[in-house]
CSV table of C-alpha atoms in Angstrom, one decimal:
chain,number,residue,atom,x,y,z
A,516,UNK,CA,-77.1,142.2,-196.4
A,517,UNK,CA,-77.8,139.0,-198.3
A,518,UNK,CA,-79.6,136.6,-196.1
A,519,UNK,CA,-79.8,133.1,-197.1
A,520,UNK,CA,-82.9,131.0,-195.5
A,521,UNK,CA,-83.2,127.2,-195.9
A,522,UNK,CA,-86.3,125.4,-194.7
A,523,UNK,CA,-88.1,122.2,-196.0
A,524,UNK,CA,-91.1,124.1,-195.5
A,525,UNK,CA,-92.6,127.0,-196.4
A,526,UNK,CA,-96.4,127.9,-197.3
A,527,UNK,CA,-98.6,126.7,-198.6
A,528,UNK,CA,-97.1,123.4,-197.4
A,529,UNK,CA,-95.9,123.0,-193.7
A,530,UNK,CA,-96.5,124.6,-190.3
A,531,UNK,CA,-96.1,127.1,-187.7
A,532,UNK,CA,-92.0,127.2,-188.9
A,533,UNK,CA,-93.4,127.7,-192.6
A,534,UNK,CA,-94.9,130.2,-192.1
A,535,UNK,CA,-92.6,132.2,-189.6
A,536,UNK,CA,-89.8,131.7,-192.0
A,537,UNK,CA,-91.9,133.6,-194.6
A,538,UNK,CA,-92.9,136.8,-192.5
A,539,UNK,CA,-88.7,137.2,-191.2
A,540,UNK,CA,-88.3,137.0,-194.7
A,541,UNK,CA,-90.5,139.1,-196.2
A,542,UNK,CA,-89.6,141.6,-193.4
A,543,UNK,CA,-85.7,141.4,-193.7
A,544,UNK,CA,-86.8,142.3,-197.7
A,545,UNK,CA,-88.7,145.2,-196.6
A,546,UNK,CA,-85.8,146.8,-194.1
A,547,UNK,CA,-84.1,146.8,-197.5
A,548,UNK,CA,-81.9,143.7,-197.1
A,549,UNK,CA,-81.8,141.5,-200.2
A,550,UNK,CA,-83.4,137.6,-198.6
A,551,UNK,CA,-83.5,134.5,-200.4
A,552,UNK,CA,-85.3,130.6,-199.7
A,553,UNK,CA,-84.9,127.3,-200.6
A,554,UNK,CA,-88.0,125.6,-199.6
A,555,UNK,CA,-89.5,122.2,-201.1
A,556,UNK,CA,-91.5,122.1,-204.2
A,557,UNK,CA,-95.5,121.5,-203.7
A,558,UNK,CA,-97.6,120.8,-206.6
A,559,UNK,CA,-99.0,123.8,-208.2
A,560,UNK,CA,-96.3,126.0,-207.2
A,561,UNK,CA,-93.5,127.5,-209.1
A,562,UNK,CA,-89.7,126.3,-208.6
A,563,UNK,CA,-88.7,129.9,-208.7
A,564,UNK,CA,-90.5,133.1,-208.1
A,565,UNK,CA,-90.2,136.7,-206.8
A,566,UNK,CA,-92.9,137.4,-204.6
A,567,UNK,CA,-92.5,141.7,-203.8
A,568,UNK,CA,-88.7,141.6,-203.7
A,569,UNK,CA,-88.5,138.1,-201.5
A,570,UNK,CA,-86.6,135.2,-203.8
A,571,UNK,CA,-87.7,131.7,-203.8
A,572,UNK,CA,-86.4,128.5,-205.0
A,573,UNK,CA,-88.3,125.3,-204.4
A,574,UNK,CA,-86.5,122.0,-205.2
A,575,UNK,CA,-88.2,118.6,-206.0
A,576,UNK,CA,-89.1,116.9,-202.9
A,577,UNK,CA,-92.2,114.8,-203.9
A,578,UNK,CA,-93.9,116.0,-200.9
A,579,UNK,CA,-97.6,114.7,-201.2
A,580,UNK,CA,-99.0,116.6,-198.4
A,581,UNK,CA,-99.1,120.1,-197.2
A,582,UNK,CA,-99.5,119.1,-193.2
A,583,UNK,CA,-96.7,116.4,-192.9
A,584,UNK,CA,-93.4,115.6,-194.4
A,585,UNK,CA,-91.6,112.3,-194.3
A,586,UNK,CA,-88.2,111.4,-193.7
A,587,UNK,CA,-87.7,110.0,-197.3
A,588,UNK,CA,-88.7,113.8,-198.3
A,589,UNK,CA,-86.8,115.5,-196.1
A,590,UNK,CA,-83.8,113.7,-197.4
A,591,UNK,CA,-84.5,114.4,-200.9
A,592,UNK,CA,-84.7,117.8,-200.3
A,593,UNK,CA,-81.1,118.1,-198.6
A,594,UNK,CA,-79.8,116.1,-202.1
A,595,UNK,CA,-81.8,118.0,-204.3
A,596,UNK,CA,-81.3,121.4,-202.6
A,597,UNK,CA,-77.3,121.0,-202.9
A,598,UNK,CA,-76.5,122.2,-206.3
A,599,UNK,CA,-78.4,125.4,-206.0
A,600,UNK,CA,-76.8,125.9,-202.9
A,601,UNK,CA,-73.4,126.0,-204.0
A,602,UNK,CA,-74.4,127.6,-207.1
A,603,UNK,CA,-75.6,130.5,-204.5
A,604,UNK,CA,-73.1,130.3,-202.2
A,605,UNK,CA,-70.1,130.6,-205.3
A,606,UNK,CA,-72.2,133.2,-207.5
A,607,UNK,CA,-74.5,135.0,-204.6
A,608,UNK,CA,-72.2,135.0,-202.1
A,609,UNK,CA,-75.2,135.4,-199.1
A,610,UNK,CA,-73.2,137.4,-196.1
A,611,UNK,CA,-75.3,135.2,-193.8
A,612,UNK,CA,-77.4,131.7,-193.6
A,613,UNK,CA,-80.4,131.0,-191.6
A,614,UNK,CA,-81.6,127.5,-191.4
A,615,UNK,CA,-84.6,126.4,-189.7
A,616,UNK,CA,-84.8,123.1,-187.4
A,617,UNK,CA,-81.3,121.1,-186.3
A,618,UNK,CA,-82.2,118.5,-189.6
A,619,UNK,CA,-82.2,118.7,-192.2
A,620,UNK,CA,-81.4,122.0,-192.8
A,621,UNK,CA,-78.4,122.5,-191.1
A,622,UNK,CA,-76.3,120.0,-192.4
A,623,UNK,CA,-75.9,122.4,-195.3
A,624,UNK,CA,-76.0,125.3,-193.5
A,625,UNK,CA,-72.4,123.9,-191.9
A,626,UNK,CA,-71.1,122.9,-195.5
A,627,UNK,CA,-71.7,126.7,-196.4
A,628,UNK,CA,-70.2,127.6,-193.2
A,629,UNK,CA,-66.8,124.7,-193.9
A,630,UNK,CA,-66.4,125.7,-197.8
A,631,UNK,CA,-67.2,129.3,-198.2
A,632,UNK,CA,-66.8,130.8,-194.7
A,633,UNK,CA,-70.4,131.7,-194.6
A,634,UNK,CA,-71.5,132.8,-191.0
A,635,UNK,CA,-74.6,130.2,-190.4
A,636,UNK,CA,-77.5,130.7,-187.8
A,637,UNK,CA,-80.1,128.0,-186.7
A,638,UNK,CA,-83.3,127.9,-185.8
A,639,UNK,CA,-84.2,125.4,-183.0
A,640,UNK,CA,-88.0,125.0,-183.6
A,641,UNK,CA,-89.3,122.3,-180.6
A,642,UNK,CA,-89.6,119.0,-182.9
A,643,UNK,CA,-85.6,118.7,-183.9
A,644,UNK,CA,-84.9,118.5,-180.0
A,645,UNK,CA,-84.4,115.2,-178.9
A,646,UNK,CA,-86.1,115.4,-175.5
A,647,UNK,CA,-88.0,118.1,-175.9
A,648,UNK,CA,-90.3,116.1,-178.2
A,649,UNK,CA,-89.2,112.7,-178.0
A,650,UNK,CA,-91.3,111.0,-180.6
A,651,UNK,CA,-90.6,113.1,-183.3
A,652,UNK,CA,-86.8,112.0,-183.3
A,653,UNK,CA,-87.2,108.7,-181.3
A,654,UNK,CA,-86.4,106.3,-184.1
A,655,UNK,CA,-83.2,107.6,-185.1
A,656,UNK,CA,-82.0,109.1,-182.0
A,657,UNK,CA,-78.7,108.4,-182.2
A,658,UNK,CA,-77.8,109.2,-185.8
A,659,UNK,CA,-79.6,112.2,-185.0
A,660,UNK,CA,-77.8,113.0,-181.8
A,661,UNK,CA,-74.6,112.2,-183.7
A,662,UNK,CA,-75.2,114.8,-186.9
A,663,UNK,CA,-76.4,116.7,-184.2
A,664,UNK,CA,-73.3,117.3,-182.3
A,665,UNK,CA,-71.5,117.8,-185.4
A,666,UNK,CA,-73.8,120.5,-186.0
A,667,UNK,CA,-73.6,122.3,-182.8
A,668,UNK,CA,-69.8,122.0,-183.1
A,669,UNK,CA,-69.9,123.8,-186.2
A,670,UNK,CA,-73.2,126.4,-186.3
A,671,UNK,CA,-72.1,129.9,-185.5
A,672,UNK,CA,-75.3,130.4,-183.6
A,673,UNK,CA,-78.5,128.6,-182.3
A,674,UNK,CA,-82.1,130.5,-181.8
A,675,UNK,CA,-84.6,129.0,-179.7
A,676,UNK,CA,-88.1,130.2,-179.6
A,677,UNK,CA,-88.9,129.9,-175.8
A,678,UNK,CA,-86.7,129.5,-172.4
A,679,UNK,CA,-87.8,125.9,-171.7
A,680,UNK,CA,-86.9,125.0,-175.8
A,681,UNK,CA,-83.4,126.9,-174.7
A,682,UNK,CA,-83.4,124.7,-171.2
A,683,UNK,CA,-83.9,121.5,-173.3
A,684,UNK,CA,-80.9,122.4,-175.7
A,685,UNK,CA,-78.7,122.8,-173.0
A,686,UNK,CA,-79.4,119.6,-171.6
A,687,UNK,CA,-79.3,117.6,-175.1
A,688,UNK,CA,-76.2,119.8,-176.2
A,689,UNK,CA,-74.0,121.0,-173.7
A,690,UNK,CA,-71.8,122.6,-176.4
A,691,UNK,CA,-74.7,124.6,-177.4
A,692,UNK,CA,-75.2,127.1,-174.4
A,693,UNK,CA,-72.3,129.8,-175.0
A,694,UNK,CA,-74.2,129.8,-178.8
A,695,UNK,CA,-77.6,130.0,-177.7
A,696,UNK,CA,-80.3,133.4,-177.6
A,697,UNK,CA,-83.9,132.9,-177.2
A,698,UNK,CA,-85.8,134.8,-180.4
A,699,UNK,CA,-89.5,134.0,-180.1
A,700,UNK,CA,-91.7,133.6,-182.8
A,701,UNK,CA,-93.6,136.9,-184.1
A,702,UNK,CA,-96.7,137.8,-185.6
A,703,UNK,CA,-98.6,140.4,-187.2
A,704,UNK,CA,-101.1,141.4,-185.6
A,705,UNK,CA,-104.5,141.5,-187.2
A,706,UNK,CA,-108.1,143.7,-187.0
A,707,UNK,CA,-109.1,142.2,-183.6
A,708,UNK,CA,-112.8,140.8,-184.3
A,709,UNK,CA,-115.7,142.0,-182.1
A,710,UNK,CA,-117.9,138.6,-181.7
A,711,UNK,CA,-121.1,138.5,-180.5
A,712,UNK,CA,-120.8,136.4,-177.0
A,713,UNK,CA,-124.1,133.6,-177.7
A,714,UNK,CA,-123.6,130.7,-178.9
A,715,UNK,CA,-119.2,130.1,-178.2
A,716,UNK,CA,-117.1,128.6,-181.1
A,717,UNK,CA,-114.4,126.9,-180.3
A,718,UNK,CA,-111.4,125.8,-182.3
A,719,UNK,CA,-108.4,123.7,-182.5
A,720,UNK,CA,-105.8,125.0,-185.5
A,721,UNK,CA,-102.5,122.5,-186.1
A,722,UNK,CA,-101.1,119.3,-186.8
A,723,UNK,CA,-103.3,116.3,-185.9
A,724,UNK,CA,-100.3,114.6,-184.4
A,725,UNK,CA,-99.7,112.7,-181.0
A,726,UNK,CA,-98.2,115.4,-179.0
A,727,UNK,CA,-101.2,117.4,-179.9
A,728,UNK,CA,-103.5,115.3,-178.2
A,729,UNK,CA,-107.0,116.3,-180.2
A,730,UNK,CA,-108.3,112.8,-179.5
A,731,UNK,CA,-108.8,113.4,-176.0
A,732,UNK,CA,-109.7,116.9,-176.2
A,733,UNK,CA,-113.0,115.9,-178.3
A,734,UNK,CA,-113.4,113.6,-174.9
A,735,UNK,CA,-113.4,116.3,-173.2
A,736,UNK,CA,-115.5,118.5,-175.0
A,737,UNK,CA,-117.8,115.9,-175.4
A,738,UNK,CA,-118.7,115.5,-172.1
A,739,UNK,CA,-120.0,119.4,-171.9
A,740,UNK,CA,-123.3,119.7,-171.7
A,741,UNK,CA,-123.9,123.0,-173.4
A,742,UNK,CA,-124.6,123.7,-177.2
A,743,UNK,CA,-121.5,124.8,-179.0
A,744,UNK,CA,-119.3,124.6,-182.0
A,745,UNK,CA,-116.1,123.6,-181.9
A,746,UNK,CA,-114.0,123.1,-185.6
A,747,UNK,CA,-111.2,121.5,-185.6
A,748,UNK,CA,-108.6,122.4,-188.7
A,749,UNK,CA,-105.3,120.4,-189.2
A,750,UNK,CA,-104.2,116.7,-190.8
A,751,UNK,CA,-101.8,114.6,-189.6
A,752,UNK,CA,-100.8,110.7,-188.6
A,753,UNK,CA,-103.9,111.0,-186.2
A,754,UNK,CA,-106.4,112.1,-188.8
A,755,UNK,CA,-107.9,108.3,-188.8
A,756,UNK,CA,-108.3,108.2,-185.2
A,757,UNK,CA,-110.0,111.3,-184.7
A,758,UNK,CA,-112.3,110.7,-187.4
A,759,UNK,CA,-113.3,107.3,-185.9
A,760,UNK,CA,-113.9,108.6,-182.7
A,761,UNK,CA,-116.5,111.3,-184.0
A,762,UNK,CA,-118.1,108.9,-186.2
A,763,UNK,CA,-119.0,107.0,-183.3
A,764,UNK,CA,-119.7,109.6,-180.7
A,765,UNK,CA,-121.7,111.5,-183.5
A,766,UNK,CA,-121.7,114.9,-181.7
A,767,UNK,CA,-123.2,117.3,-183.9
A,768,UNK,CA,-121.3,120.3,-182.0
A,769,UNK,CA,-117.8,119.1,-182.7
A,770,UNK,CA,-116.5,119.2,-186.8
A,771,UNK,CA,-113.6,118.2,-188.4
A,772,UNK,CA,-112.9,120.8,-191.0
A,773,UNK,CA,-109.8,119.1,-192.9
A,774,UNK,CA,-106.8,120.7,-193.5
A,775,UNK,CA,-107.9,124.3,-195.1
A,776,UNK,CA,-105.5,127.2,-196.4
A,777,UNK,CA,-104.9,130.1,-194.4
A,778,UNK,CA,-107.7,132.2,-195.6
A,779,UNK,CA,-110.1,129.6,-195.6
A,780,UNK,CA,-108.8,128.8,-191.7
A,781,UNK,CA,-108.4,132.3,-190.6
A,782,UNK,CA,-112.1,132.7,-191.8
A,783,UNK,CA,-113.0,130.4,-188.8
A,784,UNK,CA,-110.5,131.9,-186.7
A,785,UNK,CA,-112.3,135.0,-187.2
A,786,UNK,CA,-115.6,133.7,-185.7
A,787,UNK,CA,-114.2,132.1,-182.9
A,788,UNK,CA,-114.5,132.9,-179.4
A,789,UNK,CA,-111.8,130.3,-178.1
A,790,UNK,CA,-108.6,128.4,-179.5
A,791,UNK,CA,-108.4,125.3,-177.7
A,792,UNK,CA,-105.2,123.4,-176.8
A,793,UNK,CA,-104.4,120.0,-175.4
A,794,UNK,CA,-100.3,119.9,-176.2
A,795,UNK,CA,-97.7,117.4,-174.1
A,796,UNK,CA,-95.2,119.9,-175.1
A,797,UNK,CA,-95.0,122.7,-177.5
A,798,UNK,CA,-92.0,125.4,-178.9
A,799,UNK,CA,-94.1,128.2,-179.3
A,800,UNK,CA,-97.1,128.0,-180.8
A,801,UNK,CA,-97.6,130.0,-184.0
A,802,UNK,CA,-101.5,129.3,-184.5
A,803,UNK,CA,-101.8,130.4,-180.8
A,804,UNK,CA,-100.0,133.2,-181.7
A,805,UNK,CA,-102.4,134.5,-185.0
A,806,UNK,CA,-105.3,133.5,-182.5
A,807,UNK,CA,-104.6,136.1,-180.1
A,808,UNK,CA,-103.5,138.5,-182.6
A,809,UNK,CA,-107.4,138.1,-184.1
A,810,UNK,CA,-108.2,138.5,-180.1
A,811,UNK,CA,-108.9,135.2,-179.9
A,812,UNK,CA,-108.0,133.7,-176.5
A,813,UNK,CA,-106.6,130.2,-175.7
A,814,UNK,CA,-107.5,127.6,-173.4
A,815,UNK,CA,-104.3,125.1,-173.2
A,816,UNK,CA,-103.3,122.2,-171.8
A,817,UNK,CA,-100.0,123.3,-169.3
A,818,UNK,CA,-97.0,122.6,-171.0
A,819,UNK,CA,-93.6,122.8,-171.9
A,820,UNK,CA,-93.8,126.8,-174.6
A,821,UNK,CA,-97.3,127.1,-173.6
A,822,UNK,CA,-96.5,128.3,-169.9
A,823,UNK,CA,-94.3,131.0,-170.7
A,824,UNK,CA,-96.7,132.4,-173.4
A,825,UNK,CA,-100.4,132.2,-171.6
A,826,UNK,CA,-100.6,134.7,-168.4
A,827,UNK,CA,-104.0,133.3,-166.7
A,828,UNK,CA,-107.1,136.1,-167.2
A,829,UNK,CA,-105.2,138.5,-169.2
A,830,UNK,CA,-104.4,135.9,-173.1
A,831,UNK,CA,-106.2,132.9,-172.1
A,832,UNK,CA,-106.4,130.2,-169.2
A,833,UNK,CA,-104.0,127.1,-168.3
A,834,UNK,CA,-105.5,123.7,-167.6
A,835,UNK,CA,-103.6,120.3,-165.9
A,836,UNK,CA,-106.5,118.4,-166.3
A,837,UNK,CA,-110.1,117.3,-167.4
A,838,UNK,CA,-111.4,118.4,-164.1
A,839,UNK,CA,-109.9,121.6,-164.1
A,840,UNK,CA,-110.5,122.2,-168.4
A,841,UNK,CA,-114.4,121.6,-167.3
A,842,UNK,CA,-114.7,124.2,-165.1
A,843,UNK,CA,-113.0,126.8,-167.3
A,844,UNK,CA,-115.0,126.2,-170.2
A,845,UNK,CA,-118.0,126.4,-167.5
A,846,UNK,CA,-116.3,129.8,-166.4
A,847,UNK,CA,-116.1,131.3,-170.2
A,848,UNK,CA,-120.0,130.3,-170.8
A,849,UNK,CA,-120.9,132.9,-168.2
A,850,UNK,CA,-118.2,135.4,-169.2
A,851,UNK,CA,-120.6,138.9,-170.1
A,852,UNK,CA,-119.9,140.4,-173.1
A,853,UNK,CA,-118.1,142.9,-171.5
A,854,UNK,CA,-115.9,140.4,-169.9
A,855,UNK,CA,-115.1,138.4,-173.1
A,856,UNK,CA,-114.3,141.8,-174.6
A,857,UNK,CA,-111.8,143.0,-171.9
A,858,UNK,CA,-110.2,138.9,-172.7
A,859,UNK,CA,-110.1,139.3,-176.0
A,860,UNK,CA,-108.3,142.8,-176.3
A,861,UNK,CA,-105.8,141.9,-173.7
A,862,UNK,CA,-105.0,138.9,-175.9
A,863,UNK,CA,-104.3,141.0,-178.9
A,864,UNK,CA,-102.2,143.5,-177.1
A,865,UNK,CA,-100.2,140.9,-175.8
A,866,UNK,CA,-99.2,140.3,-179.3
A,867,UNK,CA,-98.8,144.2,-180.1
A,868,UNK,CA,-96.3,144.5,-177.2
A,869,UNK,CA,-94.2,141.3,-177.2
A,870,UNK,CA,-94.7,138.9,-180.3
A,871,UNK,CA,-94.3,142.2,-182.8
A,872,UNK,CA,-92.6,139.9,-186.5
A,873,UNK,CA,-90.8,143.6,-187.2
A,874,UNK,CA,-89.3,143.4,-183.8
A,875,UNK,CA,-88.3,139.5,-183.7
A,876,UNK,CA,-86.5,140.6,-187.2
A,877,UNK,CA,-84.4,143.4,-185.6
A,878,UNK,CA,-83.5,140.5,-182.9
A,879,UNK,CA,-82.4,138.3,-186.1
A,880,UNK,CA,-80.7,141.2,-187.6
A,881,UNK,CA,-78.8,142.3,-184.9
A,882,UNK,CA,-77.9,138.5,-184.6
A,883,UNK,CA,-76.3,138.6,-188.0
A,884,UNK,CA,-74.5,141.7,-187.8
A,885,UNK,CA,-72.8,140.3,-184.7
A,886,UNK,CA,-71.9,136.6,-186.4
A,887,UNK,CA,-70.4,138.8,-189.9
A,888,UNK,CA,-68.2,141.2,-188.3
């Protein structure tokens, strides 16, 4: 089968979708089915290479930043990616496309589906949901509701990666529900790490955006009175204020780390005892995910995706407060060794038995064979 994935991200530049969009592909190439991306260009990167079997093409999109990318961008992506995607869809002839997030993606995932007859799938991530995170779409809500519609008029199928993302749909799209399944991201999982249980690392891994809510989790962590470290990894529109507020608390414990690549990241995520979470609302967290595939628990914020991912004792522990986050982290600090242990393997085979990426790409498979027949 030739599968057709569109995404204005994909790594090094972009997020948790970025980088799920590039394990289902690579695994679709490795069950022997011929996969192909249009993604943005990022400086240093080729505009076309083939990476062991996987296709990419990466138009101009003079995106400037690997954590964010701007409307202006994403708009220059859609106009530049057109002519190579009717060259493809003419000359190629993909049996299937798969387009992450409602915009912008989409819109030509529909004109493939309108010109050629080309079945099209797509991927509702969390952010392209109206309510499910209102900022990110607040300012042009109803243009966006209104390409939206047309899109869920005209989209063979929707993915969701949790039951509350699917909820949300519903409610924004009540067209969408007869062409919605719930796919959740996957991982791989990794060597799970033994760490010695002394001094606790903690870390926060993502986008430094509002949602997140990293400013008041260095509040919080601030006000332990414990020796720890706790790195924080990302960039985003909230980089300035974070860094404010550590320059003036001057906590030696807590470190902003930039925004590193994956092995530099994962190297920390490696030597951490905790991944700690503070979201208003979340999809599915992919760092979460790679941090309990490394056997690295999490301690989140209760939320919208993060509730139906984090089982209490057995992957991590669910807070509604600061209150209630102080006494956990008091809790973990007197964890025995053995007790982290037991934590951090049930973490990792939470991933081995549910969040499997070779399994969430039968799920797609099986999606397309059922869309082209």
């Amino acid at each position: 089968m030739k599968i057709l994935i569109l995404n204005y991200e994909y790594p090094p530049a972009g997020g948790g979708a970025g980088n799920q969009t590039k394990l289902l592909a690579e695994e679709f190439v490795g069950k022997g089915h011929d996969a192909l991306v249009v993604s943005s260009h990022f400086k240093g990167m080729p505009f076309f290479e083939i990476v062991d079997g996987l296709k990419i093409i990466r138009v101009p999109a003079f995106r400037k930043h690997k954590s964010k990318s701007s409307l202006l961008q994403m708009a220059i992506y859609l106009t530049a990616a057109k002519l190579p995607f009717f060259i493809l869809c003419l000359f190629w002839k993909p049996d299937v496309i798969l387009s992450f997030f409602l915009m912008p993606t989409s819109i030509l995932a529909v004109t493939g589906k309108m010109f050629f007859g080309i079945p099209c799938i797509v991927s509702l991530r969390g952010g392209d949901v109206p309510s499910h995170m209102p900022g990110n779409t607040g300012g042009y809500n109803l243009l966006f509701k209104k390409i939206a519609d047309f899109i869920v008029r005209k989209a063979d199928m929707f993915t969701s990666v949790g039951s509350a993302l699917s909820e949300t749909a519903e409610n924004d799209f009540p067209g969408i529900k007869n062409k919605l399944r719930t796919i959740r991201n996957g991982i791989r999982v990794k060597q799970r790490y033994r760490r010695k249980y002394d001094k606790i690392n903690f870390i926060f891994l993502g986008r430094l955006s509002p949602e997140k809510r990293v400013y008041e989790l260095i509040e919080y962590m601030h006000e332990i009175d414990f020796d720890f470290n706790f790195y924080i990894i990302g960039d985003g529109s909230e980089r300035s204020r974070i860094t404010a507020l550590l320059n003036k608390i001057k906590d030696s414990r807590i470190r902003y780390c930039g925004w590193l690549d994956k092995k530099e990241a994962f190297a920390l995520l490696k030597k951490s005892h905790f991944m700690l979470m503070n979201s208003e609302v979340e999809g599915l967290s992919v760092s979460a995910l790679e941090a309990n595939s490394f056997g690295t628990p999490i301690i989140s914020a209760r939320c919208k995706g993060m509730n139906e991912f984090i089982v209490p004792g057995r992957n991590g522990f669910l807070f509604d407060n600061a209150e209630e986050f102080a006494k956990i982290i008091n809790k973990v600090v007197n964890f025995t060794p053995e007790e982290y242990d037991d934590l951090s393997r049930n973490s990792q085979n939470v991933m081995k038995k549910e969040f499997d990426i070779s399994v969430k790409a039968e799920e797609y498979l099986d999606l397309f064979e059922e869309v082209t027949r």
